[in-house]
Structures are given as structure tokens and as C-alpha cells.
PDB file of C-alpha atoms in Angstrom:
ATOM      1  CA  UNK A  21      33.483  21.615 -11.847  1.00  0.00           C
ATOM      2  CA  UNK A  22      35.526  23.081 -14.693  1.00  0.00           C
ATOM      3  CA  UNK A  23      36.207  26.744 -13.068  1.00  0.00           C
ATOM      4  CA  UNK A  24      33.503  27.982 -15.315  1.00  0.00           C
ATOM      5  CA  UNK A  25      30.229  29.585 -14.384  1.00  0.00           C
ATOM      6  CA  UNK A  26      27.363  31.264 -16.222  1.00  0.00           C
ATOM      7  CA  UNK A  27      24.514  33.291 -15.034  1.00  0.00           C
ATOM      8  CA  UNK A  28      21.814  32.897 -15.381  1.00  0.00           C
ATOM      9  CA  UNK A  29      20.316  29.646 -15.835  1.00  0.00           C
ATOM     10  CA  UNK A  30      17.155  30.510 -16.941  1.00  0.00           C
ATOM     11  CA  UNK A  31      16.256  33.458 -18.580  1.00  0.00           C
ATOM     12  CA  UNK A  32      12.898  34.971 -19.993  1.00  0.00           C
ATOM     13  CA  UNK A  33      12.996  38.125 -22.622  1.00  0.00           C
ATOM     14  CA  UNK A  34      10.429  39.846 -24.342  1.00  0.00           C
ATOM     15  CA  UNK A  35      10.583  40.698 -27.676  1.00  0.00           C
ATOM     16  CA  UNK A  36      12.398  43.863 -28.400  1.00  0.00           C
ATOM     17  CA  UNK A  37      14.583  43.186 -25.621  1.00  0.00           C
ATOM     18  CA  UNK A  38      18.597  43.169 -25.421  1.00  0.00           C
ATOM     19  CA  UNK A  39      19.785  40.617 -22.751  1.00  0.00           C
ATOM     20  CA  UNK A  40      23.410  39.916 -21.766  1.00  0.00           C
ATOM     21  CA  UNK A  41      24.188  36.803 -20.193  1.00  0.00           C
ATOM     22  CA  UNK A  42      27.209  35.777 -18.188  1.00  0.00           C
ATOM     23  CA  UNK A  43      30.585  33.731 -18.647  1.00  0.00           C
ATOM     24  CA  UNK A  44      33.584  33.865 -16.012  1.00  0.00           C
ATOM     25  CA  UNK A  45      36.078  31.675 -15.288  1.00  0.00           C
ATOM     26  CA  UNK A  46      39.052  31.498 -12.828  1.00  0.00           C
ATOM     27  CA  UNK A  47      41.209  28.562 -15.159  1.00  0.00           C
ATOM     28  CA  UNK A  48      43.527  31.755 -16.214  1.00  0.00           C
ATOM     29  CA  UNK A  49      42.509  30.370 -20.282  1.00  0.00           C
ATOM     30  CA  UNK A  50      43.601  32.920 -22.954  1.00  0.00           C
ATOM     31  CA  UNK A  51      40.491  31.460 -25.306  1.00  0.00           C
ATOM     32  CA  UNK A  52      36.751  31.894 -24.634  1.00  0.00           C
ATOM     33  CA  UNK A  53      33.797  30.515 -26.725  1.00  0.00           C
ATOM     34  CA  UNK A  54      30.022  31.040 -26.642  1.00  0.00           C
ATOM     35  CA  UNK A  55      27.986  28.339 -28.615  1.00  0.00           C
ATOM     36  CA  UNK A  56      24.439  27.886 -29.088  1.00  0.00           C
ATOM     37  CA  UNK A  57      22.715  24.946 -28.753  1.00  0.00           C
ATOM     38  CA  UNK A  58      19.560  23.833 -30.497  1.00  0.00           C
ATOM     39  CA  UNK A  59      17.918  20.676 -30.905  1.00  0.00           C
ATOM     40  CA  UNK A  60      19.437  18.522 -33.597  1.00  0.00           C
ATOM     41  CA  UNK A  61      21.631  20.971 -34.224  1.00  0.00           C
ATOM     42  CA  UNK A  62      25.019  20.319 -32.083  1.00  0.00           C
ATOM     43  CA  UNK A  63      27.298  23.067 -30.896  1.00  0.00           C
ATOM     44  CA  UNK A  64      27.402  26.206 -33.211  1.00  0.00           C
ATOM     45  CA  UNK A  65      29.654  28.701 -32.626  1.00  0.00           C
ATOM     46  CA  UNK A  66      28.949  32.270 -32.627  1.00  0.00           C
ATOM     47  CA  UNK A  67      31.810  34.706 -31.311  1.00  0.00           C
ATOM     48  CA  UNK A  68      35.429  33.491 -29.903  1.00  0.00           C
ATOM     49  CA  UNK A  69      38.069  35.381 -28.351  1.00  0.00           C
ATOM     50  CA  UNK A  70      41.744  33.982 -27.578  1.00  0.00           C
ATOM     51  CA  UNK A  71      43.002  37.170 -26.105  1.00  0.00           C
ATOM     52  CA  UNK A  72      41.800  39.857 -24.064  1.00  0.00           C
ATOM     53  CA  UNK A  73      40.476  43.242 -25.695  1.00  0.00           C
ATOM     54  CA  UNK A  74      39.888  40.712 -29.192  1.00  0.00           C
ATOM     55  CA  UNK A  75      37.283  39.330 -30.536  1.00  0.00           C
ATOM     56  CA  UNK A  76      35.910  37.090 -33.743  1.00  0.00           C
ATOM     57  CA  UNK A  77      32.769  36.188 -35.482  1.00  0.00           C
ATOM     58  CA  UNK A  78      31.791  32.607 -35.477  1.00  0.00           C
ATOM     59  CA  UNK A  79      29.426  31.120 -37.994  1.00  0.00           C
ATOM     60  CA  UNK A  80      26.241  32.776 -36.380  1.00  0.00           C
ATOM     61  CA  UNK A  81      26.987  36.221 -34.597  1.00  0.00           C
ATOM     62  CA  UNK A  82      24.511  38.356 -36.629  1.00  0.00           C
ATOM     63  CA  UNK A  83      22.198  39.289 -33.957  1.00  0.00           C
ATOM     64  CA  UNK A  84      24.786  39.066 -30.986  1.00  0.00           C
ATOM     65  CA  UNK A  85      27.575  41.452 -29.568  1.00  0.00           C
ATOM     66  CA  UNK A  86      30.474  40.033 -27.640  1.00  0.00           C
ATOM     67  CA  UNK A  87      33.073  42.239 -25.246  1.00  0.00           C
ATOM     68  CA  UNK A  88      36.258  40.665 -23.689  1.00  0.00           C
ATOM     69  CA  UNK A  89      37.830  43.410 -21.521  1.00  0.00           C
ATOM     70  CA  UNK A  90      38.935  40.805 -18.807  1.00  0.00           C
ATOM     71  CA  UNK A  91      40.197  37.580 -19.273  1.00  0.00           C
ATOM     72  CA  UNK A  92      38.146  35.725 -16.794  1.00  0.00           C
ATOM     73  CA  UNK A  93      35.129  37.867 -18.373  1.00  0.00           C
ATOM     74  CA  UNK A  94      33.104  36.994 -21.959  1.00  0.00           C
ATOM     75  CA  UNK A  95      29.822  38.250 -22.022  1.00  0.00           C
ATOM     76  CA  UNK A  96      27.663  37.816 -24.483  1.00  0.00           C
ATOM     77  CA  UNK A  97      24.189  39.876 -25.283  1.00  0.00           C
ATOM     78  CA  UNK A  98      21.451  38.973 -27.459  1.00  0.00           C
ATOM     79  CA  UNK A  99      19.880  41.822 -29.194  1.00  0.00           C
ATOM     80  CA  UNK A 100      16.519  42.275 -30.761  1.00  0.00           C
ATOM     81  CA  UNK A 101      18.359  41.826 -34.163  1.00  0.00           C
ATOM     82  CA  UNK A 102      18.325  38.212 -33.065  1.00  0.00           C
ATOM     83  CA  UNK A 103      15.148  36.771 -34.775  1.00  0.00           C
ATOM     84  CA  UNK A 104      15.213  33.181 -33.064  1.00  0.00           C
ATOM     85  CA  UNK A 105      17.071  33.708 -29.966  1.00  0.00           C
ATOM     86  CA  UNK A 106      15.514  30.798 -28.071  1.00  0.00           C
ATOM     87  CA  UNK A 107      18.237  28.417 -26.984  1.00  0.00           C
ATOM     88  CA  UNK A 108      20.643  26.818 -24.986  1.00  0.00           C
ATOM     89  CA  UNK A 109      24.258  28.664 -24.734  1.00  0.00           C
ATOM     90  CA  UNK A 110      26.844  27.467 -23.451  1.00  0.00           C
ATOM     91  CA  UNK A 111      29.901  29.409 -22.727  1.00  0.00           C
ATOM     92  CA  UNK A 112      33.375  27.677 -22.678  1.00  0.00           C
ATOM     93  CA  UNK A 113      37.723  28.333 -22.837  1.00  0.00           C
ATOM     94  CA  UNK A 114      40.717  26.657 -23.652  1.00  0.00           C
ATOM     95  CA  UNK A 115      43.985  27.286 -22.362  1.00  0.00           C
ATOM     96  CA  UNK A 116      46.426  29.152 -25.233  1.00  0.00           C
ATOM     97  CA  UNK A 117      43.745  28.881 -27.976  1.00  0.00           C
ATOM     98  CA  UNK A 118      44.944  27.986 -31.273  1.00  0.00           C
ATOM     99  CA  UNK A 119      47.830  25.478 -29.528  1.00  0.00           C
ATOM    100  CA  UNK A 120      49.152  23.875 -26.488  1.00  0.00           C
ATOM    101  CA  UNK A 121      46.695  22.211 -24.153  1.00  0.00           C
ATOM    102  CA  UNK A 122      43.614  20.942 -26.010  1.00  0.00           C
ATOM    103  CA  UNK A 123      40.686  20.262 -23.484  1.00  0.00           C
ATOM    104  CA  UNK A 124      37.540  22.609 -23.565  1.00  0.00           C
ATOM    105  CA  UNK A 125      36.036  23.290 -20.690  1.00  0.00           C
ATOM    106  CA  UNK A 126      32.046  24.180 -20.914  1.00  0.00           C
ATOM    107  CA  UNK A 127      30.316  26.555 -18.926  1.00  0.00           C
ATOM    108  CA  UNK A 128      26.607  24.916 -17.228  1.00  0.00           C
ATOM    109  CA  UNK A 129      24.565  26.761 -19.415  1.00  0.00           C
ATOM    110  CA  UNK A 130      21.778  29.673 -20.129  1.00  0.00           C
ATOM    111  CA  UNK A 131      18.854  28.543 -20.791  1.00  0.00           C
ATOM    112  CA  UNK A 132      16.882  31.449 -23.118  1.00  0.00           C
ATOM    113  CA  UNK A 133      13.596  31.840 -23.868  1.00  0.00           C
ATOM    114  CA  UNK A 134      11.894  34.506 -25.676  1.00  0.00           C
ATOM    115  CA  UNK A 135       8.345  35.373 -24.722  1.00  0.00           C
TER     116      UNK A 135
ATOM    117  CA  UNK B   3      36.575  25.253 -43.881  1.00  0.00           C
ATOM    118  CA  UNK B   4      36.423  21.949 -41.554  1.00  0.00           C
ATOM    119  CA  UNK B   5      32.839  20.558 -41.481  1.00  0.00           C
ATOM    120  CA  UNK B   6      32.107  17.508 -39.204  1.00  0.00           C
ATOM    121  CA  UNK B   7      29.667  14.789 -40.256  1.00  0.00           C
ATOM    122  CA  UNK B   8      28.164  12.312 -37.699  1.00  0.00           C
ATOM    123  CA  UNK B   9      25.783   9.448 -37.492  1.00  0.00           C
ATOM    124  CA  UNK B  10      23.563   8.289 -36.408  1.00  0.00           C
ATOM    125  CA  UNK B  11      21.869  10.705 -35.056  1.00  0.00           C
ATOM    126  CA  UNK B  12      20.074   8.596 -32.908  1.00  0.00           C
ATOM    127  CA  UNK B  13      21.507   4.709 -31.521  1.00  0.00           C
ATOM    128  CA  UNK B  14      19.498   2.575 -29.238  1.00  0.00           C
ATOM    129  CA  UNK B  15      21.237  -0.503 -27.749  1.00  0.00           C
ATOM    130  CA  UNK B  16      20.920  -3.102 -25.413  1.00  0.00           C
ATOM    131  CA  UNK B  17      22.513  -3.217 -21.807  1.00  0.00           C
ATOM    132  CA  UNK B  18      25.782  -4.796 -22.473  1.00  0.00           C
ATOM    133  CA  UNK B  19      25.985  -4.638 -25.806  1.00  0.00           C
ATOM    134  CA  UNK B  20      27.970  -1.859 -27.765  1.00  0.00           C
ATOM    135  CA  UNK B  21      27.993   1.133 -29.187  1.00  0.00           C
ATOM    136  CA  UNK B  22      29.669   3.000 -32.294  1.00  0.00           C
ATOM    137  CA  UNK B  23      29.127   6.492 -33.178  1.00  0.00           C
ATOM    138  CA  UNK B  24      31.510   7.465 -36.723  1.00  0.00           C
ATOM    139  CA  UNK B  25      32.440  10.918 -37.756  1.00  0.00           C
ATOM    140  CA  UNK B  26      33.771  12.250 -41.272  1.00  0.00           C
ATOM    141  CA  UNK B  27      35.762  15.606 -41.407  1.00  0.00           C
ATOM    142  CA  UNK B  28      37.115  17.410 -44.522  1.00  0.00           C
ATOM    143  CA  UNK B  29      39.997  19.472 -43.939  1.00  0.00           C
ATOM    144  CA  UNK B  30      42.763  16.905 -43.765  1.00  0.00           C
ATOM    145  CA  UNK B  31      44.816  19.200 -41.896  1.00  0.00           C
ATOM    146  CA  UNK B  32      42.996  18.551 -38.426  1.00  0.00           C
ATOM    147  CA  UNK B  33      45.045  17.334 -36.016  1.00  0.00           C
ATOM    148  CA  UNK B  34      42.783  17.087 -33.084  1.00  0.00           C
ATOM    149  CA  UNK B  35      39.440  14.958 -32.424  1.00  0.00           C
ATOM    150  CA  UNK B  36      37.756  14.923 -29.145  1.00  0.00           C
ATOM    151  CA  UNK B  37      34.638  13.098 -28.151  1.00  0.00           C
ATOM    152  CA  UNK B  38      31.841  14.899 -25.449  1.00  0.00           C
ATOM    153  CA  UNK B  39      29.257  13.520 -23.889  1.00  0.00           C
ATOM    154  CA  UNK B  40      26.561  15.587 -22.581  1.00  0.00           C
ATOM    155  CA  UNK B  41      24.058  14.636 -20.084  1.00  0.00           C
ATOM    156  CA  UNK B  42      20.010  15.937 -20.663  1.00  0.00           C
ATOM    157  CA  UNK B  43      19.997  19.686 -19.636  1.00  0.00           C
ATOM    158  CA  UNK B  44      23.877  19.630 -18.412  1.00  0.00           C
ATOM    159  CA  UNK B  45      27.036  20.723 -19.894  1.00  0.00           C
ATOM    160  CA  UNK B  46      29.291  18.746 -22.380  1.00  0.00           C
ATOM    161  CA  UNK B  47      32.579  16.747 -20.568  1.00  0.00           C
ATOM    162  CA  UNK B  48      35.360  15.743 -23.015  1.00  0.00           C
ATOM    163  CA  UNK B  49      35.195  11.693 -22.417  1.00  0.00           C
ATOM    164  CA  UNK B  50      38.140  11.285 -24.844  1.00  0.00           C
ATOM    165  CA  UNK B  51      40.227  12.841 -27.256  1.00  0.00           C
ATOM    166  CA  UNK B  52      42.916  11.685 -29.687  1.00  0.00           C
ATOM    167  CA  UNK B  53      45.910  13.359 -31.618  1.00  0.00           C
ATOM    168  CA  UNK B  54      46.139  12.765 -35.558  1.00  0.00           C
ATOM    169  CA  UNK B  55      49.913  10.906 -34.911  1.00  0.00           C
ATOM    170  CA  UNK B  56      47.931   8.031 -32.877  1.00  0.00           C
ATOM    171  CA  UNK B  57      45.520   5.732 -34.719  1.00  0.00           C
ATOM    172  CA  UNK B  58      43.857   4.540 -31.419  1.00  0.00           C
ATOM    173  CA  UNK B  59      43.061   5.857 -27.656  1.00  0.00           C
ATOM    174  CA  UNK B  60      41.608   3.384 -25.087  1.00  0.00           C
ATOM    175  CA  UNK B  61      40.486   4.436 -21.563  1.00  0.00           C
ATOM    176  CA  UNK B  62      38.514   1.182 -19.938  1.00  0.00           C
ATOM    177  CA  UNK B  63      35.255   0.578 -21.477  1.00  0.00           C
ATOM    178  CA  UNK B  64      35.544   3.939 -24.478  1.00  0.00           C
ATOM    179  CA  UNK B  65      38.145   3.684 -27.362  1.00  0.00           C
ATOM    180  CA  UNK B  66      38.662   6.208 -30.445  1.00  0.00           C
ATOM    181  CA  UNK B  67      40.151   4.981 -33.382  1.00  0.00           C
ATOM    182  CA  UNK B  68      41.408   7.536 -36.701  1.00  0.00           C
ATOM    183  CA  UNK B  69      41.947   6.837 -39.794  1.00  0.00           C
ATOM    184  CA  UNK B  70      43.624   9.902 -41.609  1.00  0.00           C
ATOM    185  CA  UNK B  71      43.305   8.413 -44.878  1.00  0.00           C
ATOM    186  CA  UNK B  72      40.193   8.280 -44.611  1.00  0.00           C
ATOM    187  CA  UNK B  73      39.172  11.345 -42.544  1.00  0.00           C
ATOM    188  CA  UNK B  74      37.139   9.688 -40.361  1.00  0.00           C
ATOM    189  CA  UNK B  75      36.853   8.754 -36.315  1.00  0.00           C
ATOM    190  CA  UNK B  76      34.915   6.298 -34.430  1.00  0.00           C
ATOM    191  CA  UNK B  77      34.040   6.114 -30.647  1.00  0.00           C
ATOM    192  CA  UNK B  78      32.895   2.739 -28.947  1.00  0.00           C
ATOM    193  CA  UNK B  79      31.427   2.367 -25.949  1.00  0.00           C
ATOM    194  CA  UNK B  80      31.376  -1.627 -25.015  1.00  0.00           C
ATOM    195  CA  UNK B  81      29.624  -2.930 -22.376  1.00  0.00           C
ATOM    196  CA  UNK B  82      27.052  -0.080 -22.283  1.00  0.00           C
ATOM    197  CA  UNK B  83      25.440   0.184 -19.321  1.00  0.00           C
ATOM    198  CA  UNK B  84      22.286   3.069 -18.743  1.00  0.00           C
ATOM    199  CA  UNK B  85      23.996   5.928 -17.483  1.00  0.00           C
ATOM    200  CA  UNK B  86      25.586   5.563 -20.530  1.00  0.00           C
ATOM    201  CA  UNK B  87      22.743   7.112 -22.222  1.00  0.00           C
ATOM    202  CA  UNK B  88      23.714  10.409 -23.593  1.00  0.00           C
ATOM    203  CA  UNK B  89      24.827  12.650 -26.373  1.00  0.00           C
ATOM    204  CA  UNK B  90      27.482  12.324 -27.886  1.00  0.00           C
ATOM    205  CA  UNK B  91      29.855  14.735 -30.092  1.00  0.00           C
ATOM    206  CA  UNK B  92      32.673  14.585 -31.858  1.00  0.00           C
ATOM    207  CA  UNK B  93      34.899  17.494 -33.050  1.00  0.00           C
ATOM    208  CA  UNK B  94      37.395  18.376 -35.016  1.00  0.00           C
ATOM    209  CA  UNK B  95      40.344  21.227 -34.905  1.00  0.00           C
ATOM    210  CA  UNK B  96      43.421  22.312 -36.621  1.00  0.00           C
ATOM    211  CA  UNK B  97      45.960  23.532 -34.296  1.00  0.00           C
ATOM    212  CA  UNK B  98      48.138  25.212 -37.295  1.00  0.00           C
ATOM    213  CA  UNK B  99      45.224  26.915 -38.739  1.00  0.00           C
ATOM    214  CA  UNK B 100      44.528  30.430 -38.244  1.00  0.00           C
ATOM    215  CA  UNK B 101      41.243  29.842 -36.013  1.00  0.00           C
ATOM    216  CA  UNK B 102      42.175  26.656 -34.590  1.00  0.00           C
ATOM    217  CA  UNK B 103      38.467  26.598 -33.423  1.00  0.00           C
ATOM    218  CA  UNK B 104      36.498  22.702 -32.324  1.00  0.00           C
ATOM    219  CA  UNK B 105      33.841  22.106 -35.169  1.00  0.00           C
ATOM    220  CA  UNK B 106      31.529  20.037 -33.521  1.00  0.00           C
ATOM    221  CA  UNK B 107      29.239  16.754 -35.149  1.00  0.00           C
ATOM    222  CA  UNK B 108      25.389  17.534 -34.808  1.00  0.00           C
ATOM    223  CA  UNK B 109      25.309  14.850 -31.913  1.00  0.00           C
ATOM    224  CA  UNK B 110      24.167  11.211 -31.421  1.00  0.00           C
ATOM    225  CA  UNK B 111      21.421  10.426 -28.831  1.00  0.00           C
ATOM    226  CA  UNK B 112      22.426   6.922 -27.433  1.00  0.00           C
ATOM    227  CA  UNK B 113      19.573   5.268 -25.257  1.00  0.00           C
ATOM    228  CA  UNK B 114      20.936   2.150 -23.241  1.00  0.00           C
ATOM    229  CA  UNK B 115      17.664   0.084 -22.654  1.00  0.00           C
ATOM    230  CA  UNK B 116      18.289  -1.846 -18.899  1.00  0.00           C
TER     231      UNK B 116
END
């Protein structure tokens, strides 16, 4: 189903909390993604990586921290700095990034909510 | 940078009838437009895709047509049936950029009424 899994599915946070939630997969893809997802809102992207040990901002990273010291590994946590973290995020990869193969894969999801 | 206009946002159609869902982009150097469909509370699945040297993709009932003059893309679904209902994005990317990054539509909610 894609070769991508994230973990959790659903998870709860308290305010004041920093929660790191999960992105592997085994499709040996140089590029990983995390988006988030809100209602009406589409896909918005908020850190990429296309090689291991590198890292970028996407349009909305204040808040989150990203690490990429594997490259079947893309972690991303949510830190208290995030005022609105509620959503749905959705972890995905490409094979060789900027070129070559063009399909993105997506992750199933995380489902976060912030009590 | 690339931004991605789509509409409508929401499309309700009859069984058997079709469906069109158009997106605008901006940077004319995009060179790659896929279309995703994502089920309620499941991942997005790339349906269909097109490169900007072909003007139209068919693959049995979904076709994308491009028009680079313009800068935008359609998708059409014909003979919609209810497990059609969905959302739907399109995206846009520049392979020769230097981020080369999908910019994704804000979606289209199709309902299929049987």
C-alpha cells in the first residue's frame, strides 16, 4: 500500500506538549514530505527533505522541527510553539526529488488533536 | 512562486453524468500536473498525471487535458458512478526549479448522487 507507514493514527496532546509523530518507508526514495491537512485548505507543506542529513522549510514550519538522519526515517514533532496544531498530516516521498520519477506516494495519516 | 487555483470547491452530479474539476497555475515553467483523489479519512492516490509536452492523458473513464498557453488543467470523470465521490487535487511542479516541490489545489469535494 505505497511502502509508507505513519504512527500513530490518532493522537491526543495537551497543551504545552511537544509530540513527534512517525514517517518510514522501505521505497528506497531520496525525497520525503510532511503536509498538513485542514479542512478547505488542501495539502500545505511544511518541511521537505530530498537527501539524508538535509532538510528545508516549507510554507508553514514555524512551530515544527524536522530530522532526517535515515533515509527511510522523517520524523516530524510538533512543539508548543505550534498555536493551532490540530490536523491531519500526512507524510509522503518521491523517488530522486527534484527529477526522474514523478509519483508521490502518501503516508495513511496522523490524525492530531490538541486537548 | 507556483500557486495552484482550483474550482469548484464543491461539485455535485448525477450518476452517469460527468464531472470537470479546472485548475490555474502561475509559474509557466511547471512541467508536471498530477491529479489525487482522496477518500474521507484516507490517504491521497495519484489517479492521473500528465507531462507539459502532452496536451491530453486518458485512462478509461478519467482524462486530463493542458493547455500551456493558458496555464490551466482540467480532469473529467465521465460516467460517474458513487464511489466516485471524493476529493480531488490537482498539483503542480517544476522539475528544473530549485525545489521542484507538488503545490497542491485546495481540493474539490465531488458527491455522485445514486
Amino acid at each position: 500500500d505505497g511502502g509508507i507507514t505513519q504512527s500513530p493514527k490518532y493522537l491526543f496532546r495537551k497543551e504545552g506538549q511537544n509530540v513527534t509523530l512517525s514517517c518510514e518507508q522501505n521505497l528506497n526514495h531520496d525525497a520525503m514530505y510532511w503536509y498538513r491537512q485542514d479542512p478547505g485548505q488542501g495539502l500545505r507543506l511544511i518541511y521537505y527533505s530530498q537527501i539524508v542529513n538535509d532538510f528545508q522549510k516549507g510554507d508553514i514550519a514555524e512551530g515544527y522541527s524536522v530530522s532526517r538522519e535515515k533515509k527511510e526515517s522523517f520524523p516530524l514533532t510538533v512543539t508548543s510553539a505550534q498555536k493551532n496544531p490540530t490536523a491531519f498530516y500526512l507524510c509522503a516521498s518521491t523517488s530522486r526529488g527534484v527529477s526522474g520519477s514523478n509519483e508521490q506516494f502518501f503516508g495513511p495519516g496522523t490524525r492530531l488533536t490538541v486537548l | 512562486g507556483e500557486n495552484v487555483e482550483q474550482h469548484p470547491s464543491t461539485l455535485s452530479v448525477q450518476e452517469g453524468d460527468s464531472a470537470v474539476i479546472k485548475c490555474t497555475y502561475s509559474d509557466s515553467a511547471s512541467n508536471y500536473f498530477p491529479w489525487y483523489k482522496q477518500e474521507l479519512g484516507k490517504r491521497p492516490q495519484l489517479i492521473i498525471d500528465i507531462r507539459s509536452n502532452v496536451g491530453e492523458k486518458k485512462d478509461q473513464r478519467i482524462a486530463v487535458t493542458l493547455n500551456k498557453t493558458a496555464k490551466h488543467f482540467s480532469l473529467h470523470i465521465t460516467e460517474t458512478q458513487p464511489e466516485d465521490s471524493a476529493v480531488y487535487f490537482c498539483a503542480a511542479r517544476n522539475y528544473g526549479g530549485s525545489q521542484g516541490n507538488l503545490i497542491f489545489g485546495k481540493g474539490t469535494k465531488l458527491s455522485v448522487k445514486p
